[in-house]
C-alpha positions as a Markdown table, in Angstrom:
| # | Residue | x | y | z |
|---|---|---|---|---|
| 1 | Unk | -65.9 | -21.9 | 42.7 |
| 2 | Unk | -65.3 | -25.0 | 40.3 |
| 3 | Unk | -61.7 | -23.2 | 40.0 |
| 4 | Unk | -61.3 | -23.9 | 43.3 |
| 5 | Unk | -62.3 | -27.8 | 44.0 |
| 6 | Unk | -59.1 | -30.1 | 44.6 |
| 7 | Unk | -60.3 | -33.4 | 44.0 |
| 8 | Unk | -61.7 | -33.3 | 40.6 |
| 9 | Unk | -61.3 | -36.7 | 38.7 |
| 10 | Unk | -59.0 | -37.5 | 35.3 |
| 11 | Unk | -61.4 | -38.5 | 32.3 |
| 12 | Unk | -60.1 | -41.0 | 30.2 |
| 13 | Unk | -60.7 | -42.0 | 27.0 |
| 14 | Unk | -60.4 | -45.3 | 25.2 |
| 15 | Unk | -61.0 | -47.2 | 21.6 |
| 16 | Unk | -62.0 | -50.6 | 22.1 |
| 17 | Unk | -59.9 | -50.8 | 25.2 |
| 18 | Unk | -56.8 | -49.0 | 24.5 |
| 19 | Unk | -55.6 | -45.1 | 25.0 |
| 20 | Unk | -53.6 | -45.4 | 21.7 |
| 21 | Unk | -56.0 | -45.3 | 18.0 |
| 22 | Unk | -53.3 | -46.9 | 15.5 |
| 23 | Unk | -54.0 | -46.7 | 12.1 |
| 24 | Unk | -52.0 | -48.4 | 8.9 |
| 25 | Unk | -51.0 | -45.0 | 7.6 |
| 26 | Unk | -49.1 | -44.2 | 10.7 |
| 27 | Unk | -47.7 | -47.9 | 10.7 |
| 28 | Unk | -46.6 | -47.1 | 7.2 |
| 29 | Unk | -45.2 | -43.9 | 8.3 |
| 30 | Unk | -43.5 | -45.4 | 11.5 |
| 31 | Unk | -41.5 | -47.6 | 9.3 |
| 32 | Unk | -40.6 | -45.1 | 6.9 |
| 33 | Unk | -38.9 | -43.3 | 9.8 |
| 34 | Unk | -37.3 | -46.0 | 11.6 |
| 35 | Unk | -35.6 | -46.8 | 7.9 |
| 36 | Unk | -34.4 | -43.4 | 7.3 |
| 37 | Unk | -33.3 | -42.9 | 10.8 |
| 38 | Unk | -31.2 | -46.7 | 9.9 |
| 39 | Unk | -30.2 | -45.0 | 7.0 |
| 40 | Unk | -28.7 | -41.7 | 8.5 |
| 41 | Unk | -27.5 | -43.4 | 11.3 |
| 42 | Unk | -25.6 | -46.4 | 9.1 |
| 43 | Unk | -23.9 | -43.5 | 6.8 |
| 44 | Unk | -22.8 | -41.1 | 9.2 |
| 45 | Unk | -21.8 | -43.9 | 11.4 |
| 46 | Unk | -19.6 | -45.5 | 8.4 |
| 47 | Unk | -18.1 | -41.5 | 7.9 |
| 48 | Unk | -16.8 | -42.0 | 11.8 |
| 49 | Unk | -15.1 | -45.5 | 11.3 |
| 50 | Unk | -13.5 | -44.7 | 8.1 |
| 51 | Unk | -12.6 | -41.3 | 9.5 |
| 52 | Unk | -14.4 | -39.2 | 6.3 |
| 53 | Unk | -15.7 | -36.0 | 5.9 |
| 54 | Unk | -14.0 | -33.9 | 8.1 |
| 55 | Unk | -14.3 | -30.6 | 9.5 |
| 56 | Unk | -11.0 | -29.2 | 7.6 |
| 57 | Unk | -9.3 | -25.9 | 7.8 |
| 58 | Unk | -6.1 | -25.6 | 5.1 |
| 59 | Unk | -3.5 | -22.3 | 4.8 |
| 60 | Unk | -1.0 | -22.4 | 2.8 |
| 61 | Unk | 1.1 | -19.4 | 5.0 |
| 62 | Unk | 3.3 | -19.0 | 7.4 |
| 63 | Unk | 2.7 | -16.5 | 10.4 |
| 64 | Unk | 3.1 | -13.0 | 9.7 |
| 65 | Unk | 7.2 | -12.8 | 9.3 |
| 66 | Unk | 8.9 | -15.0 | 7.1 |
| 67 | Unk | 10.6 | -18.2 | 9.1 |
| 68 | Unk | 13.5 | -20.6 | 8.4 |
| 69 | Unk | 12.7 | -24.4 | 7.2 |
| 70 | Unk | 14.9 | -27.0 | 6.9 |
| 71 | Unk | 14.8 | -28.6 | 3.6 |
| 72 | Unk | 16.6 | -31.5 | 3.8 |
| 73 | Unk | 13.9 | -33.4 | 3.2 |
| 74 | Unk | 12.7 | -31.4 | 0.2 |
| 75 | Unk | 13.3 | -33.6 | -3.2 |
| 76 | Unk | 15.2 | -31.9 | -5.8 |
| 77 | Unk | 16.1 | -33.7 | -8.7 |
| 78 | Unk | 17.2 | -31.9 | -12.0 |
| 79 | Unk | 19.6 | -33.2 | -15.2 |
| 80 | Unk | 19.7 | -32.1 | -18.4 |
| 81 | Unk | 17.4 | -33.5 | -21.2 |
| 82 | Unk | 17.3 | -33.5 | -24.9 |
| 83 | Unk | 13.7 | -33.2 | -26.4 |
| 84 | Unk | 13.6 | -37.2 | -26.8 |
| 85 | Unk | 14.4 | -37.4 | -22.5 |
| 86 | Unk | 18.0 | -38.8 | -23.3 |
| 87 | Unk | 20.3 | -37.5 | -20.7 |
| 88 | Unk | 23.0 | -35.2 | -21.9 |
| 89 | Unk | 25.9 | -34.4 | -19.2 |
| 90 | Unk | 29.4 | -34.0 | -20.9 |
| 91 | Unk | 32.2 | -32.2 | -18.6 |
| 92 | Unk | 33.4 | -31.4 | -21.5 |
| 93 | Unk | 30.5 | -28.6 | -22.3 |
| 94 | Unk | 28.7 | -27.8 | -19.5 |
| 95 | Unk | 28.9 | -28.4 | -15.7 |
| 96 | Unk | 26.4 | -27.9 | -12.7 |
| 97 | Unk | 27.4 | -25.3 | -9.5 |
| 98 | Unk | 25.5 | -25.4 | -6.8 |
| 99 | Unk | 25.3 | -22.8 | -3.7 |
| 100 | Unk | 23.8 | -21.6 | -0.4 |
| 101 | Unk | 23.2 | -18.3 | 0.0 |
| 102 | Unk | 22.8 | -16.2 | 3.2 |
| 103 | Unk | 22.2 | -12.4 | 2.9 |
| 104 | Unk | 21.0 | -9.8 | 5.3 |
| 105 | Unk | 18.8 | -6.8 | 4.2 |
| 106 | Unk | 18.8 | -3.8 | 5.8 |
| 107 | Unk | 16.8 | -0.5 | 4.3 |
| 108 | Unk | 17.1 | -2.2 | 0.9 |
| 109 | Unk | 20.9 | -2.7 | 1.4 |
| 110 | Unk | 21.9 | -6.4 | 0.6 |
| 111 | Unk | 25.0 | -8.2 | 2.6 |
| 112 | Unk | 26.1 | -11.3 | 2.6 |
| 113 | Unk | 26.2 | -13.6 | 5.6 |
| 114 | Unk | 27.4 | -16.6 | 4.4 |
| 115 | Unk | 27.9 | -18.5 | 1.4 |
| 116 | Unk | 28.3 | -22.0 | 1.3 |
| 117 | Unk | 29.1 | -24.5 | -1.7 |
| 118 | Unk | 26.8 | -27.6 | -2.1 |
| 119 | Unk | 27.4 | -31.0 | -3.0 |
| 120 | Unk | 26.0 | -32.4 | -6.1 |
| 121 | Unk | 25.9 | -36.1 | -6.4 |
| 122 | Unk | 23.9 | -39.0 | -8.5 |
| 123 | Unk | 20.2 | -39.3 | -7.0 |
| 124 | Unk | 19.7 | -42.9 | -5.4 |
| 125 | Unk | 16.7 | -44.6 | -4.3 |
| 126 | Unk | 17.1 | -44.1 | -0.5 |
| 127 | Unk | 17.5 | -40.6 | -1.0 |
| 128 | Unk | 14.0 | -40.2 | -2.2 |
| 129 | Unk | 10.7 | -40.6 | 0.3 |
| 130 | Unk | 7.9 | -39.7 | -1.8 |
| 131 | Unk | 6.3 | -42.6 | -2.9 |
| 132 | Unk | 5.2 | -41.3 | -6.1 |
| 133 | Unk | 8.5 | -40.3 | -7.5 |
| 134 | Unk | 10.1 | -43.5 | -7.0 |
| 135 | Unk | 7.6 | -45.4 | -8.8 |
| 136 | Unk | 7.7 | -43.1 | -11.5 |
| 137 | Unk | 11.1 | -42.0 | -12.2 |
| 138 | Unk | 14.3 | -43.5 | -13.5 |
| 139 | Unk | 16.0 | -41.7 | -10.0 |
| 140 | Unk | 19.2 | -42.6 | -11.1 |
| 141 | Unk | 19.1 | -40.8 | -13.9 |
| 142 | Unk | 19.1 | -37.1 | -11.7 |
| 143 | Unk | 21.2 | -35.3 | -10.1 |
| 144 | Unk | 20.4 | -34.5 | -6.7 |
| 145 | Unk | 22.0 | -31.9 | -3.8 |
| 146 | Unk | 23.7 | -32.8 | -0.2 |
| 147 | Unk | 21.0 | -30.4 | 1.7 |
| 148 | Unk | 22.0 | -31.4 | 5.1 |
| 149 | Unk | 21.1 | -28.9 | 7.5 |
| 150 | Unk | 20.1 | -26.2 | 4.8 |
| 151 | Unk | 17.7 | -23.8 | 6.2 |
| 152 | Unk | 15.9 | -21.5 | 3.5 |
| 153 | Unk | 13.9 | -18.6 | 3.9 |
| 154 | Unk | 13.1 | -14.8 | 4.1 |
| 155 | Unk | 13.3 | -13.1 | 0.9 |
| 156 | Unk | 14.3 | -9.4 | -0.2 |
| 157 | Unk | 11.3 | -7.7 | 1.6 |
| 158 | Unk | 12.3 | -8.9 | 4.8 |
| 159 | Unk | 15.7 | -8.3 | 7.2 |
| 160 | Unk | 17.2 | -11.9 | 5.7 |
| 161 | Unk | 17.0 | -13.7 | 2.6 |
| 162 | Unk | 18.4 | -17.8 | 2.4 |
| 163 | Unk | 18.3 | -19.4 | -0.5 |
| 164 | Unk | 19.6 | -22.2 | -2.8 |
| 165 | Unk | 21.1 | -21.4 | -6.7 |
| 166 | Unk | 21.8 | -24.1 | -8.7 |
| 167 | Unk | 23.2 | -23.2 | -11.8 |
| 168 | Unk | 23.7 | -24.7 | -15.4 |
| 169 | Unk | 27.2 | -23.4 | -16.6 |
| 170 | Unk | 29.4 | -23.8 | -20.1 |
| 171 | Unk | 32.8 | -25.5 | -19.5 |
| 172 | Unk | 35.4 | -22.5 | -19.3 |
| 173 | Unk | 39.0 | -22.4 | -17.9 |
| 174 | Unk | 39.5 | -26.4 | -17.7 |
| 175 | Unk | 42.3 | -28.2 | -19.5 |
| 176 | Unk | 38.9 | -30.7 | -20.7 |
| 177 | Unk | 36.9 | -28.4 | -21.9 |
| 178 | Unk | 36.2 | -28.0 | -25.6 |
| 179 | Unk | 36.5 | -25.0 | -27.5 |
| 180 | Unk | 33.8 | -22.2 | -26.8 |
| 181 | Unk | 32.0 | -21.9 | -30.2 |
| 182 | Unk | 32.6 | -25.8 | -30.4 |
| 183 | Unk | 30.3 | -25.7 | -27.5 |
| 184 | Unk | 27.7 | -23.0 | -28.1 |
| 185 | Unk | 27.6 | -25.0 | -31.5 |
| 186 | Unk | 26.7 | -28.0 | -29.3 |
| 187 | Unk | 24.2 | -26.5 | -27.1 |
| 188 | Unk | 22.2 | -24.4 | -30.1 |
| 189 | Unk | 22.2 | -27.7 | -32.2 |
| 190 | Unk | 20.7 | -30.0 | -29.9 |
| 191 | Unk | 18.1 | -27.8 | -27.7 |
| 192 | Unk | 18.6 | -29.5 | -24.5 |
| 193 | Unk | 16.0 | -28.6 | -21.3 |
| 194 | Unk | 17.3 | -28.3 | -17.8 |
| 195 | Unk | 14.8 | -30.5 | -16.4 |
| 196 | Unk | 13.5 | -30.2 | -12.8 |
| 197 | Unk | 11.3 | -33.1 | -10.8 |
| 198 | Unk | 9.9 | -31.4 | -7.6 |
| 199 | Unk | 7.0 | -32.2 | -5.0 |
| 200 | Unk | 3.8 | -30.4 | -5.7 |
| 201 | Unk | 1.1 | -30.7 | -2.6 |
| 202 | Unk | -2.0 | -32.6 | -2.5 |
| 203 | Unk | -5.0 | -32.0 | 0.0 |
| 204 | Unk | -6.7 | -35.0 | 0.7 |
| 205 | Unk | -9.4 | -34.4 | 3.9 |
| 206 | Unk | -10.6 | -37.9 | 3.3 |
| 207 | Unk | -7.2 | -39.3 | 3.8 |
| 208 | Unk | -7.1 | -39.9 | 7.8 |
| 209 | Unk | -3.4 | -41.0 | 7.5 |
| 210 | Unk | -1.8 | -38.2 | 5.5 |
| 211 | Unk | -4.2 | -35.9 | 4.2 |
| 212 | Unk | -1.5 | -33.8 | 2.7 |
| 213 | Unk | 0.5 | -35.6 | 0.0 |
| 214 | Unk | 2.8 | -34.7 | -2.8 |
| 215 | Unk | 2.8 | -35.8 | -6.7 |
| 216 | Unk | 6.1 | -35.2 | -8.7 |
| 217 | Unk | 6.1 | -31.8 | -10.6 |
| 218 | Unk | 8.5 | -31.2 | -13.5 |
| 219 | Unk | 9.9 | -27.6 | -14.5 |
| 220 | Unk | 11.8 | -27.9 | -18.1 |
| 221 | Unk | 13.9 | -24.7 | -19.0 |
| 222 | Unk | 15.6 | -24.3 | -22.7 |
| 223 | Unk | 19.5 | -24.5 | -22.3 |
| 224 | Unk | 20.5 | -21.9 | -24.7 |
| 225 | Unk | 24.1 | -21.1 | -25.1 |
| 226 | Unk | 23.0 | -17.5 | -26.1 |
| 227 | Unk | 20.2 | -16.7 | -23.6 |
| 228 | Unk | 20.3 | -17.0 | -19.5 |
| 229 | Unk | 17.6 | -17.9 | -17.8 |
| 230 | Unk | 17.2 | -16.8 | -14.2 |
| 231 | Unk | 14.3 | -19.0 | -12.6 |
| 232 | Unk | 13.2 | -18.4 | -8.5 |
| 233 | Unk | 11.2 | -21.8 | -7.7 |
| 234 | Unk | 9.1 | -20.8 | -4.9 |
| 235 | Unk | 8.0 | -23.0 | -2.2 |
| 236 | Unk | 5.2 | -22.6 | 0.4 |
| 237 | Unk | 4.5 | -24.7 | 3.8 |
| 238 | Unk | 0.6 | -25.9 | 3.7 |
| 239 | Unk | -0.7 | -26.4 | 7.1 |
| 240 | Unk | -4.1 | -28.7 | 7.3 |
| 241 | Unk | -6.1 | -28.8 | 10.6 |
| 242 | Unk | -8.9 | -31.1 | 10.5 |
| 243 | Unk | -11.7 | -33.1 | 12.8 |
| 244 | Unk | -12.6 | -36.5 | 12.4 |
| 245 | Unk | -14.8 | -36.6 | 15.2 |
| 246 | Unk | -18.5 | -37.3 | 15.4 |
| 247 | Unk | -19.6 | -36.1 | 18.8 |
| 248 | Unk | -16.5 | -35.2 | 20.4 |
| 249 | Unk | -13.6 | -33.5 | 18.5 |
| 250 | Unk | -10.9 | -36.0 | 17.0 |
| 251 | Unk | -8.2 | -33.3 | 15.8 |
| 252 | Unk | -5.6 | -34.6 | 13.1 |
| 253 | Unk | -2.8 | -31.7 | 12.2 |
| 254 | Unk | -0.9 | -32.1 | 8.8 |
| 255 | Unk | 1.7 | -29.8 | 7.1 |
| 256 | Unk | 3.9 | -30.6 | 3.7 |
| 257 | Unk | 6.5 | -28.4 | 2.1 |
| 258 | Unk | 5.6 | -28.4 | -1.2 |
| 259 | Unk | 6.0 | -26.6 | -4.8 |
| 260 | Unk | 4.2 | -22.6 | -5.5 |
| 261 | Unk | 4.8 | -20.8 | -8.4 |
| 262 | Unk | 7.8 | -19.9 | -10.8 |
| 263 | Unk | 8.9 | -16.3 | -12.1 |
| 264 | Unk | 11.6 | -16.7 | -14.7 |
| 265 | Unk | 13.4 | -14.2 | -16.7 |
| 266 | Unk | 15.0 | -14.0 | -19.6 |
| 267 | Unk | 18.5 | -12.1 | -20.9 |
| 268 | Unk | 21.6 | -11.9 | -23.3 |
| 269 | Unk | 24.3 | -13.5 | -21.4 |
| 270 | Unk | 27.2 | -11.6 | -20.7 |
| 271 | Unk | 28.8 | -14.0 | -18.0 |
| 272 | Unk | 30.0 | -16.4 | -20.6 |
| 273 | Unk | 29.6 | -19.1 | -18.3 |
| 274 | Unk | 26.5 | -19.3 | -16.1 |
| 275 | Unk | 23.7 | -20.3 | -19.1 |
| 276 | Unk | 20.8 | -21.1 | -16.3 |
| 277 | Unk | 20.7 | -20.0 | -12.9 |
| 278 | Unk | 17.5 | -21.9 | -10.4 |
| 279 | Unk | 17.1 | -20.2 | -7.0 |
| 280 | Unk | 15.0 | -21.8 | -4.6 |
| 281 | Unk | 12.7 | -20.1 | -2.0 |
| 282 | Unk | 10.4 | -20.3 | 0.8 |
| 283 | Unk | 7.8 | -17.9 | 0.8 |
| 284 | Unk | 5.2 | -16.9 | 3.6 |
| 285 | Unk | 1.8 | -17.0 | 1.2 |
């Protein structure tokens, strides 16, 4: 029956006229919270405002099939060196040739679409945007390519292949030219380098404002008068995703175009005049 009864009354307890029994030990331990909660709060609050410690997915791929990308803005700067760094570039004894390439593949048959000569001129500062490479390189000094509406990409596994050569030839067939074995006499004395300055990519999630950057990569290859070189220079898009937000999302979306990998190969030359031959790619992984 004592289940029943509605109007029982609330007992109360109290110490020395209050509900709450504080001791120093829970003071002490009071404190110590609301200084670590200060604490946690302070850093993860400084992570928000100075945009750190993001939530970051990268991929360095393209989507399944292989795409076109403008490289225009892609620095390319080569000359040739001897082993001190002195630039060496005589008409006389060798010569650079530049080209576009366009092919179409079908069932492993290769046909050209389109073949387009390139301009090569003397690099100049305004030509260059990456911040790095101007404050550390003589830019005048290179050689650099009119790219202008160059789009490179596919490769022999696909239905298209578009690429850049840039060859390193021996002076043949001009009234300037000096005398072949003056020339391979030259070349073997000296052992220049075809040198090659391009952007390598940097992932940098800290970085709110460009966390993708690029640092100057160099590529030497021997010029030997008696061995050709063939080098494919393979470059990938990196694509960074990343959140900067503390409660609610704060999405930032980078991408660079930046240096992969080389395969080179070596053989006797037979074509007396192409000593070095760079092709330049775009890969999907």
């Amino acid at each position: 029956m004592e289940n029943l009864n509605l109007f029982g009354a609330e007992m109360k307890f109290n110490y020395d006229g209050k509900i709450l029994y504080k001791t120093s030990v829970g003071m002490f331990l009071s404190i110590l919270f609301y200084i670590l909660t200060g604490v946690f709060i302070f850093l993860t609050g400084q992570d928000f405002l100075k945009r750190l410690n993001p939530k970051t997915f990268t991929s360095t791929s393209f989507d399944n099939d292989y795409k076109l990308q403008d490289i225009s803005d892609l620095e390319l700067l080569f000359r040739v060196t001897d082993p001190n760094g002195m630039n060496f570039f005589d008409p006389s004894v060798i010569n650079f040739r530049a080209t576009f390439i366009s092919l179409s593949v079908n069932n492993s048959v290769v046909r050209p679409k389109g073949i387009k000569p390139l301009e090569i001129i003397k690099c100049s500062r305004d030509m260059i945007k990456n911040e790095v490479i101007l404050n550390t390189t003589n830019i005048e000094a290179f050689f650099c390519l009119n790219k202008k509406d160059i789009e490179v990409g596919g490769y022999f596994d696909s239905s298209f292949v578009n690429f850049v050569s840039i060859e390193v030839t021996k002076c043949i067939n001009n009234p300037i030219c000096k005398d072949i074995n003056v020339i391979d006499d030259i070349l073997a004395k000296n052992k220049y380098f075809l040198s090659f300055i391009i952007p390598e990519t940097t992932i940098s999630p800290n970085n709110y404002e460009k966390g993708l950057g690029s640092v100057p990569k160099t590529l030497l290859t021997s010029v030997d008068p008696f061995i050709a070189t063939l080098s494919d220079y393979f470059f990938s898009k990196t694509n960074m995703i990343s959140d900067y937000g503390w409660i609610t999302k704060e999405i930032k979306d980078n991408n660079a175009l930046g240096f992969n990998y080389e395969n080179k190969k070596n053989f006797k030359i037979k074509d007396d005049q192409m000593i070095i031959n760079v092709m330049i790619y775009i890969n999907k992984y």
